[in-house]
Amino acid sequence: MATYHSTRSRTAQLSAKEAIRRGIAPDGGLYVSDELGQSKIDLEGLANKDYFELAREVLGTLLPDYTADEIAACVDEAYGGTFASDEVTPVVDLKGVAGEADQGSAPAYVMELWHGPTSAFKDVALQMLPRLMARTSANAEGAADKIMIVTATSGDTGKAALAGFADAPGCGITVFYPEGKVSRVQELQMSTQEGANVSVCAVRGNFDDAQSAVKRIFADRGLADRLAAAGVQLSSANSINVGRLVPQVVYYFAAYAQLLRAGKIQPGDAVEFCVPTGNFGDILAGYYAQRLGLPVAKLIVASDKNNVLFDFLTTGTYDRQRPFYTTTSPSMDILISSNLERMLYYLAGGDCELVAGLMTQLAQGSYNVPAELLAKIQAVFGCGWADEDQVAAA
Ligand SMILES: *Cc1c(COP(=O)(O)O)cnc(C)c1O
């Protein structure tokens, strides 16, 4: 069941449990499985499946070394009674939300991802990750017995991760956030978190500085050795962690199932998902859903004024050397969108060497993808962005 390896090399093959424990590969790459999409989710009877059943199916498929009992227990603990909606992620008609829909425009719906305990959409994944992690140690050979979570946040991840990991047995968590660049509410949510194993640290700089520093901590072999000697394994609660990404795949199926139930679509109809994007975790989960057989016509990357992804998706050049804007959507104020690396890996047909080369170039400032690769990416991903005036107007 050792199907996971780094986006940048195939030498080390890990089980899903090991990949979740480690968070990020020692070479800086993200864990991916070449089995993605080999077995599909059964769409027969999808309309009658509730969130719990879908979660068991999707997690069971993507994390094959967890037993069915382990997955079922994780799903019950994560979503049983923690979300203020029976649907967990209810889908509502945009007409009901916005009052009046534009004449002649395609029907549009909004998936409400904010019904979790901290009101961040990240609760969906971060209520699950600690439960998945708690079940990694038992049969992992030579595994350290304690896990230290180190995470950078642009605002929402921090509180959702702290809430998920607070007092989790065998785990500690430290969250780093950019000082003055998260909202006052987010800062208070984090700094008032209860729990014996939690800490919060403000850093001078922006989210990219915090995230890059966390990545450096992970890449520090000397530190890893010292921690290993003390029985501690470092891990991440950012969407670079497979265990954070996979739970998000579920709600794409849940959205589709709800639209089927409401008679808004027919089985097999292809739908588009438009996803506010920062670190590319949420929208990547939509791509995983497509690979698992969900009829997805297009995934549309929505950006704010920090439109590095829009430029990349339209030109094929990813250039992180640009001004950083602080906007009203801090969770999307990101110049280095980590999970793009997984998308590049899959759309480049699993070419680790290409991905490693691009990431080396990115560390120096920018990279350019070959034209055929860009065409493949554009066949799956659309894009758009809104400036601060447009955001305020909407
Ligand atoms: C985290 C977050 C995003 C960005 O999601 P990614 O998975 O990083 O692309 C967008 N909006 C809100 C409100 C968020 O909390």
CSV table of C-alpha atoms and ligand atoms in Angstrom, one decimal:
chain,number,residue,atom,x,y,z
A,1,MET,CA,0.0,0.0,0.0
A,2,ALA,CA,3.0,2.3,-0.3
A,3,THR,CA,1.7,4.4,-3.1
A,4,TYR,CA,2.6,7.9,-2.1
A,5,HIS,CA,5.8,9.6,-3.1
A,6,SER,CA,7.2,13.1,-3.6
A,7,THR,CA,6.2,15.2,-6.6
A,8,ARG,CA,9.9,15.7,-7.1
A,9,SER,CA,11.2,12.1,-6.9
A,10,ARG,CA,10.0,8.5,-6.8
A,11,THR,CA,12.8,7.0,-4.7
A,12,ALA,CA,10.9,6.8,-1.4
A,13,GLN,CA,7.4,5.2,-1.5
A,14,LEU,CA,5.2,5.7,1.5
A,15,SER,CA,1.8,4.6,2.7
A,16,ALA,CA,-0.9,7.2,3.1
A,17,LYS,CA,-0.5,7.1,6.8
A,18,GLU,CA,3.2,7.8,6.5
A,19,ALA,CA,2.6,10.6,4.1
A,20,ILE,CA,0.1,12.2,6.5
A,21,ARG,CA,2.5,11.8,9.4
A,22,ARG,CA,5.3,13.5,7.5
A,23,GLY,CA,3.3,16.2,5.8
A,24,ILE,CA,5.9,17.2,3.3
A,25,ALA,CA,8.6,15.2,1.6
A,26,PRO,CA,12.2,15.8,2.7
A,27,ASP,CA,13.1,17.1,-0.8
A,28,GLY,CA,10.5,19.8,-0.5
A,29,GLY,CA,8.0,18.1,-2.8
A,30,LEU,CA,4.4,17.2,-1.9
A,31,TYR,CA,3.1,13.7,-1.5
A,32,VAL,CA,1.1,12.3,-4.5
A,33,SER,CA,-0.2,8.9,-5.4
A,34,ASP,CA,0.0,7.5,-9.0
A,35,GLU,CA,-3.1,5.5,-8.2
A,36,LEU,CA,-5.3,8.7,-8.3
A,37,GLY,CA,-8.3,7.9,-10.5
A,38,GLN,CA,-7.5,4.2,-11.0
A,39,SER,CA,-10.5,3.3,-9.0
A,40,LYS,CA,-13.5,5.6,-9.4
A,41,ILE,CA,-16.3,6.6,-7.0
A,42,ASP,CA,-19.5,4.8,-7.9
A,43,LEU,CA,-21.9,7.4,-9.2
A,44,GLU,CA,-24.9,5.0,-9.2
A,45,GLY,CA,-27.3,6.1,-6.5
A,46,LEU,CA,-25.2,9.2,-5.7
A,47,ALA,CA,-28.3,11.3,-5.0
A,48,ASN,CA,-29.2,9.1,-2.1
A,49,LYS,CA,-25.8,9.2,-0.4
A,50,ASP,CA,-25.3,11.5,2.6
A,51,TYR,CA,-22.1,13.3,3.5
A,52,PHE,CA,-21.0,10.5,5.8
A,53,GLU,CA,-21.3,7.8,3.2
A,54,LEU,CA,-19.6,9.9,0.6
A,55,ALA,CA,-16.8,10.7,3.0
A,56,ARG,CA,-16.2,7.0,3.8
A,57,GLU,CA,-16.1,6.2,0.1
A,58,VAL,CA,-13.8,9.0,-1.0
A,59,LEU,CA,-11.4,8.7,2.0
A,60,GLY,CA,-11.4,4.9,1.7
A,61,THR,CA,-10.4,5.2,-2.0
A,62,LEU,CA,-7.7,7.8,-1.6
A,63,LEU,CA,-6.2,6.5,1.7
A,64,PRO,CA,-6.1,2.7,1.0
A,65,ASP,CA,-4.1,1.7,4.0
A,66,TYR,CA,-6.7,2.9,6.5
A,67,THR,CA,-9.2,0.1,7.4
A,68,ALA,CA,-12.9,0.7,6.8
A,69,ASP,CA,-13.5,0.8,10.5
A,70,GLU,CA,-10.8,3.5,11.0
A,71,ILE,CA,-12.2,5.6,8.2
A,72,ALA,CA,-15.8,5.3,9.6
A,73,ALA,CA,-14.7,6.3,13.1
A,74,CYS,CA,-12.7,9.3,11.7
A,75,VAL,CA,-15.8,10.4,9.7
A,76,ASP,CA,-18.2,10.1,12.7
A,77,GLU,CA,-15.8,12.0,15.0
A,78,ALA,CA,-15.1,14.7,12.5
A,79,TYR,CA,-18.6,15.5,11.3
A,80,GLY,CA,-21.0,14.0,13.8
A,81,GLY,CA,-22.4,16.9,15.8
A,82,THR,CA,-19.5,19.4,14.9
A,83,PHE,CA,-21.2,21.1,12.0
A,84,ALA,CA,-24.3,23.3,12.3
A,85,SER,CA,-25.9,21.7,9.2
A,86,ASP,CA,-27.1,18.2,8.6
A,87,GLU,CA,-25.7,18.4,5.1
A,88,VAL,CA,-22.3,19.5,6.6
A,89,THR,CA,-21.8,21.6,3.4
A,90,PRO,CA,-25.2,22.7,2.2
A,91,VAL,CA,-25.7,24.0,-1.4
A,92,VAL,CA,-28.1,26.9,-1.8
A,93,ASP,CA,-29.5,28.5,-4.9
A,94,LEU,CA,-27.7,31.8,-5.7
A,95,LYS,CA,-31.1,33.4,-6.4
A,96,GLY,CA,-32.1,32.9,-2.8
A,97,VAL,CA,-28.8,34.5,-1.7
A,98,ALA,CA,-28.4,37.4,-4.1
A,99,GLY,CA,-32.1,38.2,-4.5
A,100,GLU,CA,-32.2,38.4,-8.2
A,101,ALA,CA,-30.2,36.4,-10.7
A,102,ASP,CA,-29.0,37.9,-13.9
A,103,GLN,CA,-31.5,37.4,-16.8
A,104,GLY,CA,-30.3,34.6,-19.0
A,105,SER,CA,-27.3,33.5,-17.0
A,106,ALA,CA,-26.7,29.9,-16.2
A,107,PRO,CA,-28.1,28.6,-12.9
A,108,ALA,CA,-25.7,29.1,-10.1
A,109,TYR,CA,-25.4,27.7,-6.6
A,110,VAL,CA,-23.3,28.4,-3.6
A,111,MET,CA,-21.8,25.7,-1.4
A,112,GLU,CA,-21.8,26.9,2.2
A,113,LEU,CA,-18.5,25.6,3.7
A,114,TRP,CA,-18.7,27.7,6.9
A,115,HIS,CA,-20.9,25.7,9.2
A,116,GLY,CA,-18.0,24.2,11.1
A,117,PRO,CA,-16.8,25.0,14.7
A,118,THR,CA,-14.6,27.9,13.7
A,119,SER,CA,-16.7,29.2,10.8
A,120,ALA,CA,-13.7,28.7,8.4
A,121,PHE,CA,-14.2,26.4,5.4
A,122,LYS,CA,-11.0,24.8,6.5
A,123,ASP,CA,-12.9,23.1,9.4
A,124,VAL,CA,-14.1,20.5,6.8
A,125,ALA,CA,-10.5,19.3,6.5
A,126,LEU,CA,-9.1,20.2,9.9
A,127,GLN,CA,-11.7,18.4,11.8
A,128,MET,CA,-10.6,15.3,9.9
A,129,LEU,CA,-6.8,15.6,9.8
A,130,PRO,CA,-6.2,15.1,13.6
A,131,ARG,CA,-8.3,12.0,13.5
A,132,LEU,CA,-6.5,10.6,10.5
A,133,MET,CA,-3.2,11.5,12.2
A,134,ALA,CA,-4.1,9.8,15.5
A,135,ARG,CA,-4.5,6.5,13.6
A,136,THR,CA,-1.1,6.7,11.9
A,137,SER,CA,1.3,5.6,14.7
A,138,ALA,CA,0.1,2.1,15.7
A,139,ASN,CA,1.5,0.2,12.7
A,140,ALA,CA,4.1,2.6,11.3
A,141,GLU,CA,7.4,1.0,11.8
A,142,GLY,CA,9.9,2.9,13.8
A,143,ALA,CA,7.6,5.9,13.9
A,144,ALA,CA,8.2,8.6,16.5
A,145,ASP,CA,5.6,8.6,19.2
A,146,LYS,CA,4.9,12.3,19.2
A,147,ILE,CA,3.9,14.6,16.4
A,148,MET,CA,4.6,18.4,16.3
A,149,ILE,CA,2.4,20.3,13.9
A,150,VAL,CA,4.0,23.4,12.5
A,151,THR,CA,1.7,25.5,10.3
A,152,ALA,CA,1.7,28.9,8.6
A,153,THR,CA,-1.6,30.6,8.2
A,154,SER,CA,-3.0,33.6,6.2
A,155,GLY,CA,-5.8,33.7,8.8
A,156,ASP,CA,-8.3,30.9,8.7
A,157,THR,CA,-6.1,27.8,8.8
A,158,GLY,CA,-4.7,28.9,12.1
A,159,LYS,CA,-7.8,28.8,14.2
A,160,ALA,CA,-9.3,25.8,12.4
A,161,ALA,CA,-6.0,23.8,12.9
A,162,LEU,CA,-5.7,24.9,16.6
A,163,ALA,CA,-9.3,23.8,17.2
A,164,GLY,CA,-8.8,20.5,15.5
A,165,PHE,CA,-5.6,19.6,17.3
A,166,ALA,CA,-6.3,21.1,20.7
A,167,ASP,CA,-5.5,18.4,23.3
A,168,ALA,CA,-5.2,15.8,20.6
A,169,PRO,CA,-3.2,12.9,22.2
A,170,GLY,CA,0.5,12.8,21.3
A,171,CYS,CA,0.3,16.0,19.2
A,172,GLY,CA,1.6,19.6,19.7
A,173,ILE,CA,0.8,22.5,17.4
A,174,THR,CA,2.4,25.9,16.7
A,175,VAL,CA,0.8,28.3,14.3
A,176,PHE,CA,2.6,31.2,12.6
A,177,TYR,CA,0.7,34.1,11.2
A,178,PRO,CA,1.8,37.3,9.5
A,179,GLU,CA,1.5,40.1,12.0
A,180,GLY,CA,-1.1,42.8,11.0
A,181,LYS,CA,-2.2,40.7,7.9
A,182,VAL,CA,-5.0,38.7,9.4
A,183,SER,CA,-8.3,40.1,10.6
A,184,ARG,CA,-8.8,41.2,14.2
A,185,VAL,CA,-11.4,38.4,14.6
A,186,GLN,CA,-8.9,35.8,13.3
A,187,GLU,CA,-6.1,37.1,15.6
A,188,LEU,CA,-8.4,36.9,18.6
A,189,GLN,CA,-9.7,33.5,17.6
A,190,MET,CA,-6.1,32.2,17.5
A,191,SER,CA,-4.7,33.9,20.6
A,192,THR,CA,-7.6,32.8,22.8
A,193,GLN,CA,-7.4,29.1,21.8
A,194,GLU,CA,-7.6,26.8,24.8
A,195,GLY,CA,-5.6,23.6,25.1
A,196,ALA,CA,-2.4,22.4,26.8
A,197,ASN,CA,-0.6,21.6,23.5
A,198,VAL,CA,-1.2,24.8,21.4
A,199,SER,CA,0.8,27.9,20.7
A,200,VAL,CA,0.6,30.8,18.3
A,201,CYS,CA,3.3,33.1,17.0
A,202,ALA,CA,3.1,36.3,15.0
A,203,VAL,CA,5.8,36.9,12.4
A,204,ARG,CA,7.0,40.0,10.7
A,205,GLY,CA,6.2,39.7,7.0
A,206,ASN,CA,3.4,38.3,4.9
A,207,PHE,CA,1.9,34.8,4.5
A,208,ASP,CA,4.5,33.7,1.9
A,209,ASP,CA,7.3,34.6,4.4
A,210,ALA,CA,5.6,32.5,7.1
A,211,GLN,CA,5.0,29.6,4.7
A,212,SER,CA,8.6,29.7,3.3
A,213,ALA,CA,10.0,29.7,6.9
A,214,VAL,CA,7.8,26.7,7.8
A,215,LYS,CA,9.1,24.9,4.7
A,216,ARG,CA,12.6,25.7,5.7
A,217,ILE,CA,11.9,24.1,9.1
A,218,PHE,CA,10.8,21.0,7.4
A,219,ALA,CA,13.8,20.9,5.1
A,220,ASP,CA,16.3,21.2,8.1
A,221,ARG,CA,17.7,17.7,8.4
A,222,GLY,CA,19.7,18.5,11.5
A,223,LEU,CA,16.6,19.7,13.3
A,224,ALA,CA,14.7,16.6,12.1
A,225,ASP,CA,17.5,14.3,13.5
A,226,ARG,CA,17.5,16.1,16.9
A,227,LEU,CA,13.7,15.8,17.1
A,228,ALA,CA,13.7,12.2,16.0
A,229,ALA,CA,16.2,11.4,18.9
A,230,ALA,CA,13.6,12.9,21.2
A,231,GLY,CA,10.8,10.8,19.6
A,232,VAL,CA,9.2,13.7,17.8
A,233,GLN,CA,8.1,13.8,14.1
A,234,LEU,CA,7.3,17.2,12.5
A,235,SER,CA,4.2,17.4,10.4
A,236,SER,CA,2.0,20.0,8.7
A,237,ALA,CA,-1.6,21.0,8.9
A,238,ASN,CA,-1.4,23.1,5.7
A,239,SER,CA,-3.0,21.8,2.6
A,240,ILE,CA,0.4,20.5,1.6
A,241,ASN,CA,-0.6,17.6,3.8
A,242,VAL,CA,-2.5,14.8,2.0
A,243,GLY,CA,-4.7,14.3,5.1
A,244,ARG,CA,-5.8,17.9,4.7
A,245,LEU,CA,-6.4,17.7,1.0
A,246,VAL,CA,-8.3,14.5,0.7
A,247,PRO,CA,-11.3,15.4,3.0
A,248,GLN,CA,-12.0,18.4,0.7
A,249,VAL,CA,-12.6,16.1,-2.2
A,250,VAL,CA,-15.7,14.8,-0.5
A,251,TYR,CA,-17.8,18.0,-0.7
A,252,TYR,CA,-17.5,18.2,-4.5
A,253,PHE,CA,-19.4,14.9,-4.6
A,254,ALA,CA,-21.7,16.2,-1.8
A,255,ALA,CA,-22.5,19.3,-3.9
A,256,TYR,CA,-23.3,17.2,-6.9
A,257,ALA,CA,-25.5,14.8,-4.9
A,258,GLN,CA,-27.5,17.7,-3.4
A,259,LEU,CA,-28.1,19.2,-6.9
A,260,LEU,CA,-29.3,15.7,-8.1
A,261,ARG,CA,-31.6,15.4,-5.1
A,262,ALA,CA,-33.0,18.9,-5.8
A,263,GLY,CA,-33.7,17.9,-9.4
A,264,LYS,CA,-31.4,20.8,-10.6
A,265,ILE,CA,-29.2,18.4,-12.6
A,266,GLN,CA,-29.6,15.0,-14.1
A,267,PRO,CA,-27.1,12.1,-13.5
A,268,GLY,CA,-24.1,12.6,-15.7
A,269,ASP,CA,-24.6,16.3,-16.3
A,270,ALA,CA,-21.2,18.1,-16.2
A,271,VAL,CA,-21.0,21.0,-13.7
A,272,GLU,CA,-18.5,23.8,-13.3
A,273,PHE,CA,-17.0,24.8,-10.0
A,274,CYS,CA,-15.7,28.3,-9.4
A,275,VAL,CA,-13.4,28.3,-6.4
A,276,PRO,CA,-11.8,31.2,-4.5
A,277,THR,CA,-8.2,30.2,-4.5
A,278,GLY,CA,-5.0,30.9,-2.5
A,279,ASN,CA,-2.8,27.9,-1.9
A,280,PHE,CA,-4.6,25.9,-4.6
A,281,GLY,CA,-5.8,23.2,-2.1
A,282,ASP,CA,-9.5,23.6,-2.4
A,283,ILE,CA,-9.6,23.7,-6.2
A,284,LEU,CA,-7.1,20.8,-6.4
A,285,ALA,CA,-9.5,18.7,-4.4
A,286,GLY,CA,-12.0,19.5,-7.2
A,287,TYR,CA,-9.5,18.1,-9.7
A,288,TYR,CA,-9.1,15.0,-7.6
A,289,ALA,CA,-12.9,14.6,-7.6
A,290,GLN,CA,-12.9,14.8,-11.4
A,291,ARG,CA,-10.2,12.2,-11.5
A,292,LEU,CA,-12.4,10.0,-9.3
A,293,GLY,CA,-15.2,10.2,-11.9
A,294,LEU,CA,-17.2,13.3,-10.9
A,295,PRO,CA,-18.6,15.0,-14.1
A,296,VAL,CA,-16.7,18.3,-13.8
A,297,ALA,CA,-16.8,20.5,-16.9
A,298,LYS,CA,-14.3,23.1,-15.7
A,299,LEU,CA,-12.6,24.2,-12.5
A,300,ILE,CA,-12.4,28.0,-12.4
A,301,VAL,CA,-9.7,29.5,-10.3
A,302,ALA,CA,-11.0,32.8,-8.8
A,303,SER,CA,-8.3,35.2,-7.5
A,304,ASP,CA,-8.2,38.6,-5.9
A,305,LYS,CA,-5.8,41.4,-6.8
A,306,ASN,CA,-2.9,39.0,-6.1
A,307,ASN,CA,-3.6,37.4,-9.5
A,308,VAL,CA,-0.4,35.3,-10.0
A,309,LEU,CA,-2.5,32.3,-10.8
A,310,PHE,CA,-4.5,34.2,-13.4
A,311,ASP,CA,-1.3,35.3,-15.1
A,312,PHE,CA,0.1,31.7,-15.0
A,313,LEU,CA,-3.1,30.1,-16.4
A,314,THR,CA,-3.3,32.6,-19.2
A,315,THR,CA,0.4,32.8,-20.2
A,316,GLY,CA,2.2,29.7,-18.8
A,317,THR,CA,4.6,31.9,-16.9
A,318,TYR,CA,4.6,31.7,-13.1
A,319,ASP,CA,6.4,34.8,-11.7
A,320,ARG,CA,6.4,35.3,-8.0
A,321,GLN,CA,8.4,38.5,-8.3
A,322,ARG,CA,5.6,41.0,-8.1
A,323,PRO,CA,4.0,43.3,-5.6
A,324,PHE,CA,2.1,41.7,-2.7
A,325,TYR,CA,-1.3,43.3,-2.1
A,326,THR,CA,-3.1,43.2,1.3
A,327,THR,CA,-6.8,42.8,0.4
A,328,THR,CA,-10.1,42.2,2.1
A,329,SER,CA,-9.6,38.5,1.3
A,330,PRO,CA,-6.4,37.7,3.2
A,331,SER,CA,-6.8,33.9,2.8
A,332,MET,CA,-6.3,34.5,-1.0
A,333,ASP,CA,-3.3,36.9,-0.6
A,334,ILE,CA,-0.7,34.4,-1.7
A,335,LEU,CA,2.1,34.6,-4.3
A,336,ILE,CA,3.5,31.1,-4.0
A,337,SER,CA,0.6,28.7,-4.4
A,338,SER,CA,1.9,25.5,-3.0
A,339,ASN,CA,-0.6,22.9,-4.3
A,340,LEU,CA,-0.1,24.0,-7.9
A,341,GLU,CA,2.9,21.7,-7.7
A,342,ARG,CA,0.6,18.7,-7.4
A,343,MET,CA,-1.5,19.9,-10.3
A,344,LEU,CA,1.7,20.3,-12.4
A,345,TYR,CA,2.8,16.8,-11.5
A,346,TYR,CA,-0.5,15.2,-12.6
A,347,LEU,CA,-1.0,17.2,-15.8
A,348,ALA,CA,2.6,16.6,-16.7
A,349,GLY,CA,1.9,12.9,-16.6
A,350,GLY,CA,3.9,12.3,-13.4
A,351,ASP,CA,7.1,13.9,-14.6
A,352,CYS,CA,9.0,14.3,-11.3
A,353,GLU,CA,12.1,15.7,-13.1
A,354,LEU,CA,10.1,18.4,-14.8
A,355,VAL,CA,8.4,19.4,-11.5
A,356,ALA,CA,11.6,19.5,-9.6
A,357,GLY,CA,13.2,21.7,-12.3
A,358,LEU,CA,10.3,24.1,-12.3
A,359,MET,CA,10.3,24.4,-8.5
A,360,THR,CA,14.1,25.1,-8.5
A,361,GLN,CA,13.4,27.9,-11.0
A,362,LEU,CA,10.5,29.2,-8.9
A,363,ALA,CA,12.9,29.5,-5.9
A,364,GLN,CA,14.9,31.8,-8.1
A,365,GLY,CA,11.8,33.8,-9.2
A,366,SER,CA,9.9,32.3,-12.0
A,367,TYR,CA,9.3,29.5,-14.4
A,368,ASN,CA,7.6,28.8,-17.7
A,369,VAL,CA,5.7,25.6,-18.6
A,370,PRO,CA,6.0,24.0,-22.1
A,371,ALA,CA,3.1,25.0,-24.4
A,372,GLU,CA,1.6,21.4,-24.5
A,373,LEU,CA,1.5,21.3,-20.8
A,374,LEU,CA,-0.2,24.8,-20.6
A,375,ALA,CA,-2.8,23.6,-23.1
A,376,LYS,CA,-3.6,20.5,-20.9
A,377,ILE,CA,-3.9,22.7,-17.8
A,378,GLN,CA,-6.2,25.2,-19.6
A,379,ALA,CA,-8.4,22.3,-20.7
A,380,VAL,CA,-9.2,21.7,-17.1
A,381,PHE,CA,-8.8,25.0,-15.4
A,382,GLY,CA,-10.4,28.4,-16.2
A,383,CYS,CA,-9.5,31.6,-14.3
A,384,GLY,CA,-10.6,35.1,-13.4
A,385,TRP,CA,-9.8,37.7,-10.8
A,386,ALA,CA,-11.5,40.7,-9.2
A,387,ASP,CA,-9.9,43.9,-7.9
A,388,GLU,CA,-10.8,45.4,-4.5
A,389,ASP,CA,-13.6,47.7,-6.0
A,390,GLN,CA,-15.2,44.7,-7.8
A,391,VAL,CA,-15.0,42.6,-4.6
A,392,ALA,CA,-16.6,45.4,-2.6
A,393,ALA,CA,-19.4,45.9,-5.2
A,394,ALA,CA,-20.2,42.2,-5.3
B,1,LIG,C1,-8.1,29.2,2.8
B,1,LIG,C2,-9.1,30.0,2.2
B,1,LIG,C3,-9.1,30.3,0.8
B,1,LIG,C4,-8.0,29.7,-0.1
B,1,LIG,O1,-8.1,28.3,-0.2
B,1,LIG,P1,-6.9,27.4,-0.8
B,1,LIG,O2,-7.3,26.0,-0.5
B,1,LIG,O3,-5.7,27.8,-0.1
B,1,LIG,O4,-6.8,27.7,-2.3
B,1,LIG,C5,-10.0,31.1,0.2
B,1,LIG,N1,-11.0,31.6,1.0
B,1,LIG,C6,-11.1,31.4,2.3
B,1,LIG,C7,-12.1,32.1,3.1
B,1,LIG,C8,-10.1,30.6,3.0
B,1,LIG,O5,-10.2,30.4,4.3
